[in-house]
mmCIF file of C-alpha atoms and ligand atoms in Angstrom:
data_model
loop_
_atom_site.group_PDB
_atom_site.id
_atom_site.type_symbol
_atom_site.label_atom_id
_atom_site.label_comp_id
_atom_site.label_asym_id
_atom_site.label_seq_id
_atom_site.Cartn_x
_atom_site.Cartn_y
_atom_site.Cartn_z
ATOM 1 C CA MET I 1 -76.573 34.996 62.044
ATOM 2 C CA SER I 2 -80.146 34.373 63.140
ATOM 3 C CA GLN I 3 -81.373 30.816 63.608
ATOM 4 C CA ILE I 4 -84.910 31.973 62.759
ATOM 5 C CA GLU I 5 -86.203 32.382 59.201
ATOM 6 C CA THR I 6 -89.631 33.658 58.275
ATOM 7 C CA PHE I 7 -91.880 32.212 55.572
ATOM 8 C CA ALA I 8 -95.192 33.455 54.224
ATOM 9 C CA VAL I 9 -97.115 30.159 54.488
ATOM 10 C CA ALA I 10 -100.694 31.128 55.347
ATOM 11 C CA ASN I 11 -102.697 27.913 55.296
ATOM 12 C CA TRP I 12 -102.330 24.345 56.527
ATOM 13 C CA SER I 13 -102.442 22.765 53.041
ATOM 14 C CA PRO I 14 -100.012 25.043 51.214
ATOM 15 C CA ALA I 15 -98.593 24.640 47.739
ATOM 16 C CA PRO I 16 -95.595 26.989 47.972
ATOM 17 C CA ALA I 17 -93.503 28.091 45.011
ATOM 18 C CA ALA I 18 -90.694 25.676 44.122
ATOM 19 C CA ALA I 19 -87.986 28.226 44.959
ATOM 20 C CA ASP I 20 -89.447 28.709 48.420
ATOM 21 C CA ASP I 21 -89.499 24.928 48.872
ATOM 22 C CA GLN I 22 -85.736 24.702 48.486
ATOM 23 C CA ARG I 23 -85.057 27.555 50.898
ATOM 24 C CA MET I 24 -87.488 26.066 53.399
ATOM 25 C CA ILE I 25 -85.908 22.596 53.194
ATOM 26 C CA ALA I 26 -82.380 23.983 53.554
ATOM 27 C CA THR I 27 -83.424 26.163 56.495
ATOM 28 C CA LEU I 28 -85.183 23.351 58.357
ATOM 29 C CA GLU I 29 -82.422 20.788 57.812
ATOM 30 C CA ALA I 30 -79.778 23.337 58.861
ATOM 31 C CA GLY I 31 -81.467 23.167 62.278
ATOM 32 C CA LYS I 32 -83.075 26.592 62.110
ATOM 33 C CA VAL I 33 -86.599 27.508 63.138
ATOM 34 C CA LEU I 34 -89.124 28.095 60.351
ATOM 35 C CA LEU I 35 -91.293 30.930 61.618
ATOM 36 C CA LEU I 36 -94.738 31.113 59.985
ATOM 37 C CA PRO I 37 -96.258 34.354 61.315
ATOM 38 C CA ARG I 38 -99.248 34.142 58.960
ATOM 39 C CA LEU I 39 -100.156 30.548 59.817
ATOM 40 C CA SER I 40 -102.684 30.555 62.628
ATOM 41 C CA PHE I 41 -104.458 27.555 64.146
ATOM 42 C CA GLU I 42 -107.963 28.940 64.620
ATOM 43 C CA LEU I 43 -110.276 27.765 67.377
ATOM 44 C CA ARG I 44 -114.019 28.016 66.801
ATOM 45 C CA SER I 45 -115.881 30.162 69.339
ATOM 46 C CA ASP I 46 -117.256 27.069 71.138
ATOM 47 C CA GLU I 47 -113.721 25.647 71.385
ATOM 48 C CA ARG I 48 -112.241 28.705 73.114
ATOM 49 C CA ARG I 49 -113.515 27.358 76.447
ATOM 50 C CA PHE I 50 -110.651 24.855 76.279
ATOM 51 C CA LEU I 51 -108.095 27.664 76.655
ATOM 52 C CA ASP I 52 -108.166 27.138 80.391
ATOM 53 C CA PRO I 53 -105.910 25.132 82.743
ATOM 54 C CA ARG I 54 -108.981 23.515 84.365
ATOM 55 C CA TRP I 55 -109.119 20.883 81.605
ATOM 56 C CA SER I 56 -105.709 19.505 82.607
ATOM 57 C CA ASP I 57 -105.659 16.599 85.065
ATOM 58 C CA ARG I 58 -102.388 18.157 86.397
ATOM 59 C CA ARG I 59 -100.614 14.806 86.405
ATOM 60 C CA ALA I 60 -99.060 15.560 83.009
ATOM 61 C CA LYS I 61 -98.068 19.008 81.728
ATOM 62 C CA ASN I 62 -99.847 18.215 78.435
ATOM 63 C CA ILE I 63 -103.158 16.957 77.193
ATOM 64 C CA SER I 64 -102.030 14.526 74.491
ATOM 65 C CA TYR I 65 -103.633 12.954 71.436
ATOM 66 C CA ASP I 66 -102.451 9.516 70.360
ATOM 67 C CA PRO I 67 -102.944 9.056 66.604
ATOM 68 C CA ALA I 68 -102.840 5.236 66.958
ATOM 69 C CA SER I 69 -105.907 5.097 69.215
ATOM 70 C CA ALA I 70 -107.382 8.531 68.330
ATOM 71 C CA GLN I 71 -107.829 9.062 72.096
ATOM 72 C CA ILE I 72 -106.713 11.857 74.406
ATOM 73 C CA LYS I 73 -104.975 11.615 77.782
ATOM 74 C CA GLY I 74 -104.336 14.065 80.586
ATOM 75 C CA ALA I 75 -107.721 15.845 80.460
ATOM 76 C CA ILE I 76 -110.663 15.933 82.874
ATOM 77 C CA GLY I 77 -114.280 16.822 82.126
ATOM 78 C CA ASN I 78 -117.618 15.257 81.229
ATOM 79 C CA SER I 79 -117.781 12.932 78.241
ATOM 80 C CA ALA I 80 -119.331 15.493 75.864
ATOM 81 C CA ASP I 81 -116.653 18.081 76.670
ATOM 82 C CA LEU I 82 -113.880 15.511 76.403
ATOM 83 C CA GLU I 83 -115.151 14.452 72.980
ATOM 84 C CA ASP I 84 -115.115 18.101 71.804
ATOM 85 C CA LEU I 85 -111.574 18.477 73.163
ATOM 86 C CA ARG I 86 -110.511 15.216 71.481
ATOM 87 C CA ARG I 87 -111.837 16.519 68.156
ATOM 88 C CA LEU I 88 -109.954 19.778 68.595
ATOM 89 C CA LEU I 89 -106.665 17.931 69.150
ATOM 90 C CA GLU I 90 -107.438 15.625 66.247
ATOM 91 C CA ARG I 91 -108.002 18.630 63.973
ATOM 92 C CA PHE I 92 -104.667 20.125 65.011
ATOM 93 C CA HIS I 93 -102.957 16.760 64.507
ATOM 94 C CA LEU I 94 -104.365 16.407 60.975
ATOM 95 C CA SER I 95 -103.501 20.027 60.139
ATOM 96 C CA ALA I 96 -99.906 19.751 61.354
ATOM 97 C CA VAL I 97 -99.232 16.409 59.657
ATOM 98 C CA GLY I 98 -100.782 17.749 56.436
ATOM 99 C CA LEU I 99 -98.580 20.837 56.635
ATOM 100 C CA ILE I 100 -95.376 18.779 56.889
ATOM 101 C CA LYS I 101 -96.437 16.459 54.059
ATOM 102 C CA ASN I 102 -97.204 19.457 51.833
ATOM 103 C CA LEU I 103 -94.066 21.430 52.611
ATOM 104 C CA PHE I 104 -91.653 18.452 52.601
ATOM 105 C CA PRO I 105 -93.188 15.892 50.241
ATOM 106 C CA ALA I 106 -90.151 13.586 50.262
ATOM 107 C CA TYR I 107 -90.569 13.037 54.031
ATOM 108 C CA GLY I 108 -94.105 11.696 53.614
ATOM 109 C CA PRO I 109 -93.511 7.972 53.092
ATOM 110 C CA GLN I 110 -90.915 7.736 55.871
ATOM 111 C CA LEU I 111 -92.638 9.767 58.582
ATOM 112 C CA ARG I 112 -93.586 8.073 61.819
ATOM 113 C CA ILE I 113 -96.355 10.177 63.303
ATOM 114 C CA ALA I 114 -96.233 10.549 67.088
ATOM 115 C CA ARG I 115 -98.477 12.373 69.537
ATOM 116 C CA ALA I 116 -99.994 15.808 69.336
ATOM 117 C CA SER I 117 -100.318 17.802 72.530
ATOM 118 C CA PHE I 118 -102.108 20.799 73.929
ATOM 119 C CA ARG I 119 -100.513 22.724 76.785
ATOM 120 C CA PRO I 120 -103.112 24.901 78.540
ATOM 121 C CA LEU I 121 -100.870 25.547 81.561
ATOM 122 C CA PRO I 122 -98.417 28.429 81.698
ATOM 123 C CA ILE I 123 -94.753 27.436 81.458
ATOM 124 C CA ALA I 124 -93.988 26.620 85.085
ATOM 125 C CA GLY I 125 -91.880 29.006 87.100
ATOM 126 C CA ARG I 126 -89.827 26.239 88.626
ATOM 127 C CA ALA I 127 -88.918 22.809 87.230
ATOM 128 C CA SER I 128 -88.553 19.808 89.546
ATOM 129 C CA SER I 129 -84.860 19.388 88.595
ATOM 130 C CA TRP I 130 -82.256 21.064 86.399
ATOM 131 C CA ARG I 131 -82.435 18.105 84.018
ATOM 132 C CA LYS I 132 -86.179 18.666 83.470
ATOM 133 C CA ASP I 133 -85.827 22.446 83.305
ATOM 134 C CA ASP I 134 -86.717 23.271 79.695
ATOM 135 C CA SER I 135 -86.057 26.966 80.308
ATOM 136 C CA ARG I 136 -82.377 26.026 79.916
ATOM 137 C CA LEU I 137 -80.982 25.744 76.388
ATOM 138 C CA HIS I 138 -80.978 22.115 75.230
ATOM 139 C CA VAL I 139 -81.575 19.777 72.324
ATOM 140 C CA ASP I 140 -84.294 17.144 72.792
ATOM 141 C CA ALA I 141 -83.215 13.602 73.693
ATOM 142 C CA PHE I 142 -85.318 10.901 75.345
ATOM 143 C CA PRO I 143 -83.713 8.880 78.177
ATOM 144 C CA SER I 144 -85.943 5.793 77.928
ATOM 145 C CA ARG I 145 -86.531 5.579 74.160
ATOM 146 C CA PRO I 146 -83.312 5.149 72.175
ATOM 147 C CA ASN I 147 -83.875 6.346 68.596
ATOM 148 C CA ARG I 148 -80.508 5.599 66.908
ATOM 149 C CA GLY I 149 -80.467 8.836 64.981
ATOM 150 C CA GLU I 150 -84.147 9.081 64.084
ATOM 151 C CA ARG I 151 -85.135 12.735 63.875
ATOM 152 C CA ILE I 152 -87.574 14.640 66.114
ATOM 153 C CA LEU I 153 -89.573 17.098 64.018
ATOM 154 C CA ARG I 154 -92.055 19.383 65.763
ATOM 155 C CA VAL I 155 -94.817 21.756 64.681
ATOM 156 C CA PHE I 156 -95.953 24.390 67.208
ATOM 157 C CA ALA I 157 -98.903 26.800 67.220
ATOM 158 C CA ASN I 158 -99.386 29.540 69.815
ATOM 159 C CA VAL I 159 -103.169 29.882 70.318
ATOM 160 C CA ASN I 160 -103.061 32.295 73.263
ATOM 161 C CA PRO I 161 -106.310 34.362 73.256
ATOM 162 C CA ASN I 162 -104.751 37.358 75.041
ATOM 163 C CA SER I 163 -101.902 38.098 72.626
ATOM 164 C CA VAL I 164 -99.338 36.555 74.991
ATOM 165 C CA PRO I 165 -96.293 35.399 73.012
ATOM 166 C CA ARG I 166 -94.539 32.112 73.636
ATOM 167 C CA VAL I 167 -90.973 33.129 74.353
ATOM 168 C CA TRP I 168 -88.031 30.880 73.471
ATOM 169 C CA ARG I 169 -84.333 31.362 73.542
ATOM 170 C CA VAL I 170 -82.714 29.779 70.482
ATOM 171 C CA GLY I 171 -79.043 28.909 70.702
ATOM 172 C CA GLU I 172 -76.106 28.206 68.420
ATOM 173 C CA PRO I 173 -76.078 25.812 65.407
ATOM 174 C CA PHE I 174 -75.846 22.102 66.273
ATOM 175 C CA ALA I 175 -72.366 21.631 64.755
ATOM 176 C CA ASP I 176 -71.036 24.452 66.980
ATOM 177 C CA LEU I 177 -72.457 23.025 70.175
ATOM 178 C CA ALA I 178 -71.368 19.496 69.225
ATOM 179 C CA ARG I 179 -67.783 20.703 68.683
ATOM 180 C CA ARG I 180 -67.910 22.528 72.003
ATOM 181 C CA PHE I 181 -69.324 19.695 74.141
ATOM 182 C CA LEU I 182 -68.359 16.388 72.467
ATOM 183 C CA PRO I 183 -64.759 16.358 73.771
ATOM 184 C CA LYS I 184 -66.102 16.720 77.353
ATOM 185 C CA LEU I 185 -68.762 13.984 77.184
ATOM 186 C CA PRO I 186 -68.081 10.615 78.860
ATOM 187 C CA ARG I 187 -67.573 7.582 76.628
ATOM 188 C CA GLN I 188 -70.295 4.942 76.676
ATOM 189 C CA LEU I 189 -69.077 2.132 78.973
ATOM 190 C CA PRO I 190 -68.923 -1.328 77.367
ATOM 191 C CA GLY I 191 -71.948 -3.337 78.477
ATOM 192 C CA SER I 192 -73.868 -0.319 79.823
ATOM 193 C CA ALA I 193 -76.434 -0.360 76.983
ATOM 194 C CA ALA I 194 -77.240 -4.040 77.596
ATOM 195 C CA LEU I 195 -77.463 -3.449 81.350
ATOM 196 C CA LEU I 196 -79.841 -0.445 81.078
ATOM 197 C CA ASN I 197 -82.000 -2.472 78.716
ATOM 198 C CA ALA I 198 -82.007 -5.547 80.987
ATOM 199 C CA LEU I 199 -83.088 -3.297 83.881
ATOM 200 C CA HIS I 200 -85.879 -1.869 81.648
ATOM 201 C CA ILE I 201 -84.489 1.638 82.129
ATOM 202 C CA THR I 202 -84.505 1.833 78.338
ATOM 203 C CA LYS I 203 -87.064 0.250 75.983
ATOM 204 C CA SER I 204 -84.297 -1.031 73.666
ATOM 205 C CA PRO I 205 -80.468 -0.957 73.860
ATOM 206 C CA ARG I 206 -79.055 2.577 73.867
ATOM 207 C CA SER I 207 -76.877 3.300 70.835
ATOM 208 C CA ALA I 208 -73.696 5.393 71.093
ATOM 209 C CA TYR I 209 -75.705 8.138 69.355
ATOM 210 C CA ASP I 210 -78.367 8.073 72.085
ATOM 211 C CA HIS I 211 -75.643 8.046 74.737
ATOM 212 C CA TYR I 212 -74.036 11.197 73.310
ATOM 213 C CA MET I 213 -77.336 13.008 72.714
ATOM 214 C CA LEU I 214 -78.453 12.444 76.326
ATOM 215 C CA HIS I 215 -75.127 13.610 77.681
ATOM 216 C CA LEU I 216 -75.205 16.606 75.355
ATOM 217 C CA HIS I 217 -78.702 17.505 76.645
ATOM 218 C CA ASP I 218 -77.494 17.206 80.250
ATOM 219 C CA ALA I 219 -74.141 18.946 79.712
ATOM 220 C CA MET I 220 -75.849 21.956 78.136
ATOM 221 C CA LYS I 221 -78.435 22.256 80.910
ATOM 222 C CA ALA I 222 -75.897 21.724 83.712
ATOM 223 C CA ASP I 223 -73.551 24.456 82.484
ATOM 224 C CA LEU I 224 -74.932 27.717 83.861
ATOM 225 C CA GLU I 225 -72.155 29.776 82.366
ATOM 226 C CA TYR I 226 -72.936 28.294 78.941
ATOM 227 C CA GLN I 227 -76.615 29.117 79.490
ATOM 228 C CA GLN I 228 -75.728 32.773 79.984
ATOM 229 C CA THR I 229 -72.899 33.256 77.522
ATOM 230 C CA ALA I 230 -73.768 30.903 74.614
ATOM 231 C CA PRO I 231 -74.670 32.578 71.326
ATOM 232 C CA GLN I 232 -78.444 32.965 71.522
ATOM 233 C CA GLU I 233 -81.428 35.052 70.582
ATOM 234 C CA THR I 234 -84.717 35.602 72.389
ATOM 235 C CA VAL I 235 -87.692 34.898 70.151
ATOM 236 C CA PRO I 236 -91.238 35.913 71.095
ATOM 237 C CA PHE I 237 -93.533 33.668 69.024
ATOM 238 C CA ALA I 238 -96.618 35.835 68.711
ATOM 239 C CA ALA I 239 -100.100 34.569 69.505
ATOM 240 C CA GLY I 240 -101.639 33.312 66.279
ATOM 241 C CA CYS I 241 -98.381 32.155 64.696
ATOM 242 C CA SER I 242 -96.833 28.736 64.066
ATOM 243 C CA TRP I 243 -93.297 27.428 63.801
ATOM 244 C CA ILE I 244 -91.443 24.240 62.872
ATOM 245 C CA CYS I 245 -88.046 22.849 63.850
ATOM 246 C CA PHE I 246 -86.050 19.681 64.385
ATOM 247 C CA SER I 247 -85.950 19.852 68.182
ATOM 248 C CA ASP I 248 -83.119 17.278 68.389
ATOM 249 C CA GLN I 249 -80.954 19.778 66.463
ATOM 250 C CA THR I 250 -82.230 23.278 67.289
ATOM 251 C CA SER I 251 -80.873 24.468 70.631
ATOM 252 C CA HIS I 252 -83.930 25.869 72.405
ATOM 253 C CA ALA I 253 -85.257 26.975 75.794
ATOM 254 C CA ALA I 254 -88.943 27.636 76.538
ATOM 255 C CA MET I 255 -89.101 30.709 78.775
ATOM 256 C CA SER I 256 -92.759 31.749 79.041
ATOM 257 C CA GLY I 257 -96.171 31.510 77.444
ATOM 258 C CA GLN I 258 -99.477 29.672 77.720
ATOM 259 C CA HIS I 259 -101.781 27.758 75.350
ATOM 260 C CA LEU I 260 -99.722 25.866 72.825
ATOM 261 C CA PHE I 261 -100.479 23.099 70.357
ATOM 262 C CA GLU I 262 -97.619 20.806 69.319
ATOM 263 C CA GLN I 263 -97.270 17.841 66.967
ATOM 264 C CA THR I 264 -94.266 15.482 66.993
ATOM 265 C CA LEU I 265 -93.162 13.510 63.922
ATOM 266 C CA HIS I 266 -90.191 11.188 63.537
ATOM 267 C CA LEU I 267 -88.104 10.669 60.443
ATOM 268 C CA PRO I 268 -85.179 8.304 59.780
ATOM 269 C CA VAL I 269 -81.931 9.982 58.726
ATOM 270 C CA SER I 270 -82.352 8.322 55.312
ATOM 271 C CA GLY I 271 -85.600 10.277 54.851
ATOM 272 C CA LEU I 272 -83.876 13.695 54.949
ATOM 273 C CA TYR I 273 -83.098 15.673 51.801
ATOM 274 C CA ASP I 274 -79.548 16.074 53.173
ATOM 275 C CA ALA I 275 -78.626 13.262 55.597
ATOM 276 C CA ASP I 276 -75.254 14.934 56.332
ATOM 277 C CA SER I 277 -77.107 17.736 58.127
ATOM 278 C CA SER I 278 -78.445 15.333 60.798
ATOM 279 C CA PRO I 279 -77.100 15.278 64.370
ATOM 280 C CA LEU I 280 -76.148 11.614 63.807
ATOM 281 C CA ARG I 281 -73.886 12.420 60.841
ATOM 282 C CA VAL I 282 -72.474 15.552 62.517
ATOM 283 C CA LEU I 283 -71.528 13.563 65.639
ATOM 284 C CA GLU I 284 -70.144 10.688 63.542
ATOM 285 C CA LYS I 285 -67.959 13.076 61.584
ATOM 286 C CA LEU I 286 -66.592 14.663 64.760
ATOM 287 C CA SER I 287 -65.999 11.348 66.546
ATOM 288 C CA ARG I 288 -64.801 9.558 63.372
ATOM 289 C CA ARG I 289 -66.860 6.438 64.040
ATOM 290 C CA LYS I 290 -70.313 4.977 63.512
ATOM 291 C CA LEU I 291 -72.660 5.794 66.358
ATOM 292 C CA ALA I 292 -75.825 3.894 65.375
HETATM 293 FE FE1 FE2 E 1 -87.179 20.718 74.271
#
């Protein structure tokens, strides 16, 4: 069964039919990708100059917009150009956050809005290590920022001007990969969370949930046979389309493409329509204990 479902949303402030709402919510929280082929993030003609790797400072793979400061990072240029680029990222940020609030109104009050990013560089041919290689199937987990089950929701828009798709592989449902890998993952050693925190390797103590999610991320990427033989589909996200998924739940691999906008939002498990669908609850059910 495909992990991709298509919806007809065509603008960034939609008011979809109630029936569609329910299907969209169920699809998203099942860990599938909501594909919105009619939802395009349009650049004005004077903004198309930013579809060029020269604006990247090359230290980071993204140019990012921080909603707290309303500033951008990772870009080079003169101050007038950088202000135009900042406004472009801000417009995407506002559009993407508005989209989520319109499509999933119950999330609104509990959302924690993180950065937006623009990726003008092509997906690199070679990652610096297997652990950082996002062309291997994985679920997102952050080594230094324990989140204790908080969700990672992402909105993507392919703005490639030359009709180049962004190609992902999308893997099996989260419950399937959790059942497959959980028995092989190492237990969290007593005291290790406090030690990592004391050494400032993490920004707060790592919960058992964070421990398992990181090891799941690594175990998936390290297993080359799994990468080849796991249930998966190749999805070319066309230029001019958008998509949404919980990237801590959707098994994904970014294979190729250039010129992407992305917005990250966080949501506590209690903010979901169906908390039992979350990776935290799935892992707790399988391990028969509280993990956060
Ligand atoms: Fe990822």
